[in-house]
Amino acid sequence: MGKDVIIACDFAGAEQTFAFLQRFGERRPFVKIGMELFYAAGPAIVPALRERGHRVFLDLKLHDIPNTVKKAMAVLSNLGADMVNLHAAGTVEMMQAAIEGLTRPDGTRPLLIAVTQLTSTGEEQMRRQLLIDRPMEEVVLTYAANARAAGLDGVVCSPLEAGAVHAALGPGFLTVTPGVRFAGGDVGDQRRVTTPEQAAALGADYIVVGRPITAAEDPAAAYERCVREFV
Ligand code: C5P
């Protein structure tokens, strides 16, 4: 399982996505499809990307009753996704059901990654609205431990948290980390950012990079720079 750069394809439709990916020539980067593009373009975008040679991370963050998640995960697995995710808040039982649903008849399955707490949620909101009265780090690491107990492969987290996750849950438990910017680059709405090089030094396994590549004048060059600095 290699370290890799995943491009967040936050586009409004399939046409734009394919036009963007055409700029990479023979290169076939690992791509992330989020809710917006998946709902706009429909599930067929996944096999279409796979046929072109891309690996696909479906960032759909499932969270429902175990039976529903199991069946939905089976659909995503059959589409040929390489990595999918869910909310660890759905419980260990939901996460175990997700693995069952994902596992194909031949025993293979996409990597399954958990979201612990969304980075848009602060400690104050957690306390007042979710009635979780614990420090953020404890919540994140406990949810990550639940994910590992359920048999998941890793978590989405900040590169700045990758070390703590690996220290608590082992080096083999994957960290998939957004919030990456080139040195001196535009931070945008991200708060705690690292460069690809720093993310590598902190032990991130996969970095998810959107605008530094999608908004670059030469996306292929920006991608290659990312790979050079990270891998
Ligand atoms: O453009 P940028 O590099 O900020 O894109 C990061 C991608 O990672 C986006 O698709 C964003 O939704 C996603 N993401 C994130 N922070 C999280 C989880 C997902 O930025 N905690």
Coordinates of C-alpha atoms and ligand atoms in Angstrom, one line a residue:
M1 CA 0.0 0.0 0.0
G2 CA 1.9 3.0 -1.3
K3 CA 1.8 6.6 -0.3
D4 CA -0.1 8.6 -2.8
V5 CA -1.5 12.0 -3.8
I6 CA -5.3 12.0 -4.3
I7 CA -6.7 14.9 -6.3
A8 CA -10.0 16.2 -4.9
C9 CA -12.1 16.6 -8.1
D10 CA -14.5 19.2 -6.7
F11 CA -16.2 20.0 -10.0
A12 CA -19.9 20.5 -10.8
G13 CA -20.2 17.7 -13.4
A14 CA -18.7 14.9 -15.3
E15 CA -17.8 16.9 -18.4
Q16 CA -15.7 19.3 -16.4
T17 CA -14.0 16.5 -14.6
F18 CA -13.0 14.6 -17.7
A19 CA -11.8 17.8 -19.4
F20 CA -9.7 18.5 -16.3
L21 CA -8.2 15.0 -16.2
Q22 CA -7.4 15.1 -19.9
R23 CA -4.8 17.7 -19.1
F24 CA -2.7 15.0 -17.4
G25 CA -1.9 13.1 -20.6
E26 CA -0.8 9.6 -19.9
R27 CA -0.8 10.1 -16.2
R28 CA -3.8 8.7 -14.3
P29 CA -3.9 10.2 -10.9
F30 CA -5.9 8.8 -7.9
V31 CA -9.0 11.0 -7.7
K32 CA -11.5 11.9 -5.0
I33 CA -15.2 12.3 -5.9
G34 CA -17.3 14.1 -3.3
M35 CA -21.1 14.3 -2.8
E36 CA -21.6 17.2 -5.1
L37 CA -20.0 15.6 -8.2
F38 CA -21.4 12.1 -7.4
Y39 CA -25.0 13.4 -7.0
A40 CA -24.6 15.7 -10.1
A41 CA -22.9 13.2 -12.4
G42 CA -24.5 10.0 -11.1
P43 CA -22.8 6.7 -10.1
A44 CA -21.7 6.0 -13.7
I45 CA -18.9 8.4 -13.2
V46 CA -17.1 5.8 -11.1
P47 CA -16.8 3.0 -13.7
A48 CA -16.1 5.7 -16.3
L49 CA -13.0 6.9 -14.3
R50 CA -11.9 3.4 -13.6
E51 CA -12.0 2.5 -17.3
R52 CA -9.8 5.5 -18.0
G53 CA -7.3 4.0 -15.5
H54 CA -7.9 6.2 -12.4
R55 CA -8.3 4.9 -8.9
V56 CA -11.3 6.4 -7.2
F57 CA -11.9 7.6 -3.6
L58 CA -15.7 8.0 -3.0
D59 CA -16.0 10.6 -0.3
L60 CA -19.6 10.1 0.5
K61 CA -19.4 9.8 4.3
L62 CA -22.1 7.3 4.9
H63 CA -24.0 7.4 8.2
D64 CA -27.3 5.4 8.6
I65 CA -28.6 2.3 10.3
P66 CA -26.2 -0.7 9.8
N67 CA -28.4 -2.6 7.3
T68 CA -28.8 0.5 5.0
V69 CA -25.1 1.2 5.1
K70 CA -24.2 -2.4 4.4
K71 CA -26.4 -2.4 1.2
A72 CA -25.3 1.0 0.1
M73 CA -21.7 0.0 0.5
A74 CA -22.3 -3.1 -1.6
V75 CA -23.5 -0.8 -4.4
L76 CA -20.4 1.4 -4.1
S77 CA -18.1 -1.6 -4.1
N78 CA -19.7 -3.0 -7.2
L79 CA -19.1 0.4 -9.0
G80 CA -15.4 -0.4 -8.5
A81 CA -14.5 2.3 -6.0
D82 CA -11.0 1.9 -4.5
M83 CA -11.6 3.8 -1.3
V84 CA -14.8 4.9 0.5
N85 CA -15.6 6.5 3.8
L86 CA -18.2 6.8 6.5
H87 CA -18.8 8.6 9.8
A88 CA -17.4 6.7 12.8
A89 CA -20.3 8.2 14.8
G90 CA -22.5 5.6 13.2
T91 CA -21.1 3.1 15.7
V92 CA -18.9 0.0 15.6
E93 CA -21.9 -2.1 14.5
M94 CA -22.5 0.2 11.5
M95 CA -18.8 0.1 10.5
Q96 CA -18.8 -3.7 10.7
A97 CA -21.9 -3.8 8.5
A98 CA -20.2 -1.5 6.1
I99 CA -17.2 -3.9 5.7
E100 CA -19.6 -6.8 5.1
G101 CA -21.3 -4.9 2.4
L102 CA -18.1 -3.8 0.8
T103 CA -16.5 -7.2 0.6
R104 CA -16.9 -8.7 -2.9
P105 CA -17.5 -12.4 -3.6
D106 CA -13.8 -12.8 -4.4
G107 CA -12.8 -11.4 -1.0
T108 CA -11.5 -8.1 -2.2
R109 CA -12.9 -4.7 -1.1
P110 CA -12.2 -1.0 -1.3
L111 CA -10.2 0.6 1.5
L112 CA -12.6 1.9 4.2
I113 CA -11.8 5.1 6.0
A114 CA -13.6 6.8 8.9
V115 CA -14.4 10.4 9.5
T116 CA -14.0 11.0 13.2
Q117 CA -15.2 14.6 13.9
L118 CA -15.6 16.9 10.9
T119 CA -12.9 19.6 11.0
S120 CA -15.7 22.1 10.7
T121 CA -16.9 21.1 14.2
G122 CA -15.3 22.9 17.1
E123 CA -15.0 21.7 20.7
E124 CA -17.7 24.3 21.8
Q125 CA -20.2 23.0 19.3
M126 CA -19.4 19.4 20.3
R127 CA -20.1 20.2 23.9
R128 CA -23.3 22.4 23.5
Q129 CA -24.9 20.7 20.5
L130 CA -23.7 17.1 20.5
L131 CA -23.3 16.9 24.3
I132 CA -19.8 15.4 24.0
D133 CA -17.9 16.8 26.9
R134 CA -14.4 15.6 26.1
P135 CA -11.4 17.2 24.5
M136 CA -11.3 17.0 20.7
E137 CA -8.2 14.8 20.6
E138 CA -9.7 12.2 22.9
V139 CA -12.9 12.1 20.8
V140 CA -10.9 11.8 17.5
L141 CA -8.6 9.0 18.9
T142 CA -11.5 7.1 20.5
Y143 CA -13.5 7.2 17.3
A144 CA -10.4 6.1 15.4
A145 CA -9.9 3.2 17.8
N146 CA -13.6 2.2 17.3
A147 CA -12.9 2.3 13.5
R148 CA -9.9 0.0 13.9
A149 CA -11.8 -2.3 16.2
A150 CA -14.5 -2.6 13.5
G151 CA -11.8 -3.6 11.0
L152 CA -11.5 -0.3 9.1
D153 CA -8.3 0.6 7.3
G154 CA -7.8 4.2 8.6
V155 CA -9.2 7.7 9.2
V156 CA -9.4 11.0 7.5
C157 CA -7.5 13.5 9.6
S158 CA -5.2 16.5 9.5
P159 CA -1.5 15.8 8.7
L160 CA -0.9 17.4 12.0
E161 CA -2.8 14.6 13.7
A162 CA -1.3 11.7 11.7
G163 CA 1.5 11.2 14.2
A164 CA -0.9 10.9 17.2
V165 CA -3.2 8.5 15.2
H166 CA -0.2 6.3 14.3
A167 CA 1.2 6.4 17.8
A168 CA -2.2 5.3 19.3
L169 CA -3.3 2.8 16.6
G170 CA -0.1 1.7 14.9
P171 CA 1.8 2.6 11.7
G172 CA -0.4 0.4 9.5
F173 CA -3.6 2.3 10.3
L174 CA -3.9 4.7 7.4
T175 CA -4.1 8.5 7.6
V176 CA -5.8 10.2 4.7
T177 CA -5.1 13.9 5.1
P178 CA -6.6 17.0 3.4
G179 CA -5.4 20.5 4.3
V180 CA -2.3 20.5 2.1
R181 CA -0.8 23.6 0.5
F182 CA 2.4 24.4 -1.3
A183 CA 4.9 26.6 0.6
G184 CA 3.8 30.2 0.0
G185 CA 0.5 29.0 -1.7
D186 CA -3.0 30.3 -1.2
V187 CA -4.5 28.8 2.0
G188 CA -8.1 29.6 1.1
D189 CA -10.6 28.4 3.7
Q190 CA -8.3 25.8 5.2
R191 CA -7.0 26.6 8.6
R192 CA -4.3 24.3 9.7
V193 CA -2.3 23.4 6.6
T194 CA 1.0 21.6 5.9
T195 CA 3.1 21.3 2.7
P196 CA 3.2 17.9 1.0
E197 CA 6.7 17.5 2.4
Q198 CA 5.6 18.3 5.9
A199 CA 2.7 15.9 5.5
A200 CA 5.1 13.1 4.5
A201 CA 7.4 13.9 7.5
L202 CA 4.4 13.7 9.8
G203 CA 3.6 10.3 8.5
A204 CA 0.5 10.9 6.3
D205 CA -0.2 7.9 4.1
Y206 CA -2.4 9.7 1.5
I207 CA -2.7 13.4 0.9
V208 CA -5.9 14.8 -0.6
V209 CA -5.2 17.9 -2.6
G210 CA -7.8 20.0 -4.3
R211 CA -7.4 23.6 -5.3
P212 CA -3.6 23.7 -5.3
I213 CA -3.9 21.4 -8.3
T214 CA -7.4 22.1 -9.7
A215 CA -6.9 25.8 -9.7
A216 CA -3.3 25.8 -10.9
E217 CA -2.4 27.2 -14.3
D218 CA -0.7 23.9 -15.1
P219 CA -2.5 21.2 -13.0
A220 CA -0.3 18.4 -14.3
A221 CA 2.8 20.2 -13.2
A222 CA 1.3 21.1 -9.8
Y223 CA 0.4 17.4 -9.4
E224 CA 3.9 16.2 -10.3
R225 CA 5.3 18.7 -7.8
C226 CA 3.0 17.3 -5.1
V227 CA 4.1 13.8 -5.9
R228 CA 7.7 14.8 -5.8
E229 CA 7.4 16.5 -2.5
F230 CA 5.2 13.9 -0.8
V231 CA 6.2 10.4 -2.1
Ligands
C5P1 O1 -9.1 22.4 -2.3 P1 -8.6 21.7 -1.1 O2 -7.2 21.2 -1.2 O3 -8.9 22.5 0.2 O4 -9.6 20.4 -1.0 C1 -9.5 19.5 0.1 C2 -10.6 18.5 -0.1 O5 -10.7 17.7 1.0 C3 -12.0 19.0 -0.4 O6 -12.7 18.1 -1.2 C4 -12.6 19.0 1.0 O7 -14.0 18.8 1.0 C5 -11.9 17.7 1.6 N1 -11.9 17.7 3.1 C6 -11.2 18.7 3.8 N2 -11.2 18.6 5.2 C7 -11.7 17.6 5.8 C8 -12.4 16.6 5.1 C9 -12.4 16.7 3.7 O8 -10.7 19.6 3.2 N3 -11.6 17.5 7.1

